[in-house]
Structure formats: C-alpha cells, structure tokens
Amino acid sequence: MAHKDWRTLIETLMTICREEKAFEPMALKVIGTLNDFFDLAATRLSVKSDQGEWYHVMQPEQHDFSCCDALLDEATPATLVRRIGPSQDVACFLTAQLGAFTFVAPQASKTLFESPELFLLVEAMDYLWSQLRKPFVSAAESEARLRSELEETQADFSWFFNQADDLFLIVDEDARIVRANSAWHQKTGAPAEQFFREGFVATVVDADKDKAQAAMDDLEKYGKMIELTIQHHIKNGDILHLRWRVKISHGLYFATAHDITDLYKQHEALEVAHARYDRIAKQSRIFAWEITLEGLYTYVSPIAKDVLGYEPKELVGKRYFYDLHPEETRAAFIKYAEDDIVNGRRFSDFINPMVHKDGHCVFVSTTAFPVLDKQGRMIAYQGSDMDVTEQVLAEQALKSKSEQFELAIEGSNDGIWDWDIKTDKLFLSKQWKNQLGYDAGDYPEPTMRDIFNCIHLEDRASANKQLIAYFKGEKDNFDAEMRMICKDGEIRWFRVRGAALRNETGRAIRMAGSQTDITAQKEADLTLKAQHETLRTLASTDPLTRLKNHRALYEELATLTRDNPGGVHVLAMLDLDNFKHVNDTYGHVYGDKVLTEVAKILKNHTAAHHVVGRYGGEEFMIVFIDTAIEAALEAVEAIRLDVETAYLNQDVPLTISAGVKPYRGEPISEWVDMADRNLYVAKRAGKNTIRT
C-alpha cells in the first residue's frame, strides 16, 4: 500500500466497512467532527453517502457542494472519518485511540482495526495533524517580526479571532438540532442538549423566526446553499448575532455559523481592525504539500493558488517540487534536496525561491519531514511553505540601505555623529576622527564631554549656549562655527550642524548631525577681508602722501556731523606757499618729496583720532575732533613753524598758510567754504600765516 494514493486507501476502507456485516446495525454512520482540526485547517463539514450514510470533509473554498454527488471525489489527506454508533450501544463497541483520532467498532469484529490500510491512513493523518500546527506557529512568529509596528494591533485582533470560534450544526427536517459542536456552550452559555429539546427555530428571536423558517423552506425547495444572518436568544438573556451558511442533503441541514455580535456593537472599530487583519492575513500565507520520494506532488493545499498562482490540480500528479525552483540554480537545489530526502532529514525555516505562475520570484520558508510506514520505511515527504517574500525583500532592502548608508558615511567629507542624550553614548564616524587626526581606535566609547574638550576654549561657551537655545526651542536648528583642537594640537575651523529627535513632551532624546571642516574657507575669508580692507584703504588714501584723499575726507566729515553734531570740532585748511615755483625750479620729483615730508609734519602734530588728508594739489585738511579752537590753533602754528624751518635755507624758501574754522552746526559744504575763505585771507595777508 505504500505507493497507493489517498483515494485508494479510503475506497479500500469503505470496502472493508461494507463487507463487515457487524456494521449493518449502525448503518455505517460516519461523521468527521474533530473541531480542533477544522478550526486549525479552516475547513467546513459537508456530507456524502451513496446510501445517505457516509460523510467526508471538504475545503471551505469549494463552496460548490456538487462534489457531494460523487463518491468521495475530493478525498485528500485532509479527509478524516471516525465511526460512532447510538449512545445506548456504546458499551457494545470496541474503541481504538490513534494519535488525535478515535475509531469505534463492534467488539465482535476487529477486522477494521487490523487493516494495514487503516493504520497507514491514520498514521499519515496523525503526522499531518501535528505538522499543520507547526507552520502556523512559525507564521505568527515570522509575521510578528516582519510587522513589528503592528504587533499590538495584531495581538489584539488575533485574540479576538481565536475566541470567535464558528458554530457547527446538523438540523433535521423538523428543525430540531441533532448535532452541535462545543462552541454552542461557549457562545450561548447552555449545553447543546437544550437545543436538541427545544429545536433550532425556538432559539431564534421573534423578529427573525419567519426569515429563518422561510430560508429553511427555500433551502429544501431549491437545494442550493444559503447565507443569512439570524439573531438568537442565549441563556443570559442577551442576543447572539450569527451569520449562517446552510446546505441540505438527504433530509438533513448542515450549517456553520459565525458570531458577528461584536460587529453590531463595535461596527466602526471592527471595520478598521478587520481591514488591518485582512492585510496581515494576506501576508501570512502558508500552503501544505506532500510529495513522493521522487519529488512529485501528491497533495497541495488550495492556498498555493494565492502564493504561487497555481491551482492544486495544476500541480498534483503533474509537477515535481523542484520544477518551481528558478532554473539558474535548479541543478544545485535538486542535488541538495535529493540528499535530504535520501537521508530522511527533517528541516524547518529553510528560505528558498520559487517561481510564480506569472514568472516572478516568490520566497518561501519551507518546513518538511519524512512520512514513514509501519515498518519505518520512508514513503513520502510532507511539509509546508510559508510566503516570506516581503520579509526577504525587506531584509534585502534594509541590507542594501544599510550598506548605502555606510558607504555614504565612509565616502562623505563630513564627519557624522549620533548622540543618545539619555545615555550620553555617542557614535563618531571614521571621517569625524580623521578630521581631527584621531585613529579609528581612539575614543572607543566617546561622550559629549569628549567632544566639548576638543572645542577651542574661547568657543566652548558660545557652542554650549547655542546648543541649550536649540534644546529649549529658541532656535529652529543647531548650526554653529567653532574652532577645534586636533590630536596634534593644530587648530582648525568646523561648522557643526545637527537636528534632534524629541519625545511627546518636546524634550530632545536623541541628536545627530555632521561636522564640516571649514578651515580653508575661514582662511580664504580672512584673506578676502584683508584684501577688501586693502582695497578700501587704497580707495580712501592718497597714494603719494598716504593721507586720506578728498573723497575720504568728506566721508569722515559726514560721519562726524551725523554721529556727533554737538561736539567741539575745528576744521583747518592748509596750503603750501610758492609750491608752483618749487616745482618749476626743482621738478615734480622734488615737489612730490616735499608733499610727502609735509604730510609727515602734519601727522606729527595731530592726534590719532584727528582726520588728516590731502584735499588736492598742495592743499591739506585737518579735522580736529573734540578739540578746542585754542588747541587746534596751537597745533597749526607748530606745523607752520616746522615747515618754515625745514626749508629755510633752500634757494626757494617754502612756507605754509592756514585757514581755521570751528564747527557751529553748519552744513559741511558751508563749514569747508568758511575755512577755505580764511585760508584765502591768510594768503592775501602775505602768506606763512594763519587766519581764523
């Protein structure tokens, strides 16, 4: 029997039962109850009997119950039967417990239990039972890891779903309950026997009685499956809302009911949760399978359609498991798999690729185990594949992004830092250390204090002030320029920028940022500033005498009268006497030398805050700021004497005349004109004199 399929086993079992005369009193009544298995495999119960006596299990996706009209046409490894008789005759029966299944037969005959076919079927089904649980646990664990952000929602919804077990009923033609599962007691608070006595319709609320009776009448009349929602009374007086699916066969109503009471109480909240669950459930897809030792599929559960795009009938008996492996690595995969099969290895969580029907790649986590006969010989392999495509792709993407981030950090010219404020733990990139001349092994466990110790002493207070202001929300961002001391003592300029992650109260709990070396920029700025200052000086300085030029003198006068209009200021206009004759006699080179020497005499007799300039030609201007007229006249007289003395023995004597005017608040042009007129008066008076 090792090479016979499930259909052959079941048909053989049926033949044994029919030939066994001792089974006639119990009319070969067979029904699959096993509620735990139904809940786990998400199946529903249907009925099949060529004499109205045999029953078998179908998958829920096959809502078309037409297969009940053929003898066990859809029998699979999920098919399970057990035999029971009238309760009053139980004492006359022999029971056998194999795994999770109980088989009952009259004591007069043990043929059924001695049948190797039956033991082979039960043993295989017992393996299937135990293994079907394992991938679903693995699926929940994998889904929790893959959906960490939905853990709480998933847990809440899973709890609700696990508690909301469906109800199963068989009702006779008189609307009396003849069979109910344990969920009745859990949902209604009363044992199923109460409903056996009172009948099905008796539990329905008055408003729904007609609808329930009409639905049962229509079902009997047309024979098609119906779906309807009915309200039922329960023991504590509450109303239970049940969504029913009902099918009639051979005078019996077979029905499943789903409790939707909470939908009526929490409709909006449950809609959101249900939508979330649907999204999660579609990602936690697992299909079961069985293969021969050669690798040919002998069973594939319907969920394979969702995972791989293939209907089970497209795979069973037609495809080998390795046919779905990518072609480029198929040979190596076959060798690996054959070695496992030959050695009968069990394995779990084996991640491998499969090719979807439409051609794209799907990643599955495979769990598998060998199936042995009574002699311990391996006859098949069973297992399950869980779709982990999204998880694998996410891990690949995360790895890729992590590698990209590491490459970005390594390739960046900026130093990267990340500060856990609560623990004061600090991450410093390799480039950050390189910027300051440190080796990768330096600062193995740095803190923010280590960073502040690297900041130039003169810049620490400013950096700390800006950081505190940012933490308080007084600044939109942290962006500061500071000098830092390198490992070898060199001082370099850096621009440090960062942003903080804040908790619900707005407090900064983590901060990360970058550090850019701006030393070259700073040096360039200083050079540019010096050049700018040089250009500004050149633009305002007479190139010969190095005194302020005409334009700069008026700028100084404008600033003075604007900023200090009430001050005591004196303006002196000075002009060299007979300078044209000096130029004509000695030449312009000598004349330029004279102008330079006179400029030095003017600077020697004025204070640093006074303004001295060449007004034009051989004419000079002195602005005595915050100086009384007497002091100004004394300085001008000293200048006149020095000039006269310096050129007293020349063939062409050189003297200087001056016009002086104290400031009285008049406009600049008027102030200058009045001083210039006084100079003109001094010239008319014989030169080498001063007028005020």
PDB file of C-alpha atoms in Angstrom, residues 44 118 221 228 236 278-279 299 329 381 411 449 532 580 608:
ATOM      1  CA  ARG A  44     -16.150  23.236   6.872  1.00  0.00           C
ATOM      2  CA  LEU A 118      -6.474   1.965   8.092  1.00  0.00           C
ATOM      3  CA  LYS A 221     -37.203  23.503  -2.161  1.00  0.00           C
ATOM      4  CA  LEU A 228     -28.304  34.628   6.136  1.00  0.00           C
ATOM      5  CA  ASN A 236     -28.248  35.149  29.997  1.00  0.00           C
ATOM      6  CA  ASP A 278      -7.020  41.255   6.056  1.00  0.00           C
ATOM      7  CA  ARG A 279      -3.796  42.971   5.070  1.00  0.00           C
ATOM      8  CA  TYR A 299      -1.166  16.915  -2.477  1.00  0.00           C
ATOM      9  CA  THR A 329      20.027  27.353  -9.558  1.00  0.00           C
ATOM     10  CA  TYR A 381       7.588  13.777   2.354  1.00  0.00           C
ATOM     11  CA  GLY A 411      32.584  58.438   1.351  1.00  0.00           C
ATOM     12  CA  ARG A 449      32.166  65.764  27.205  1.00  0.00           C
ATOM     13  CA  HIS A 532      38.935  94.156   0.986  1.00  0.00           C
ATOM     14  CA  LYS A 580      54.429 126.011  -8.115  1.00  0.00           C
ATOM     15  CA  ALA A 608      45.342 109.561  16.282  1.00  0.00           C
TER      16      ALA A 608
END
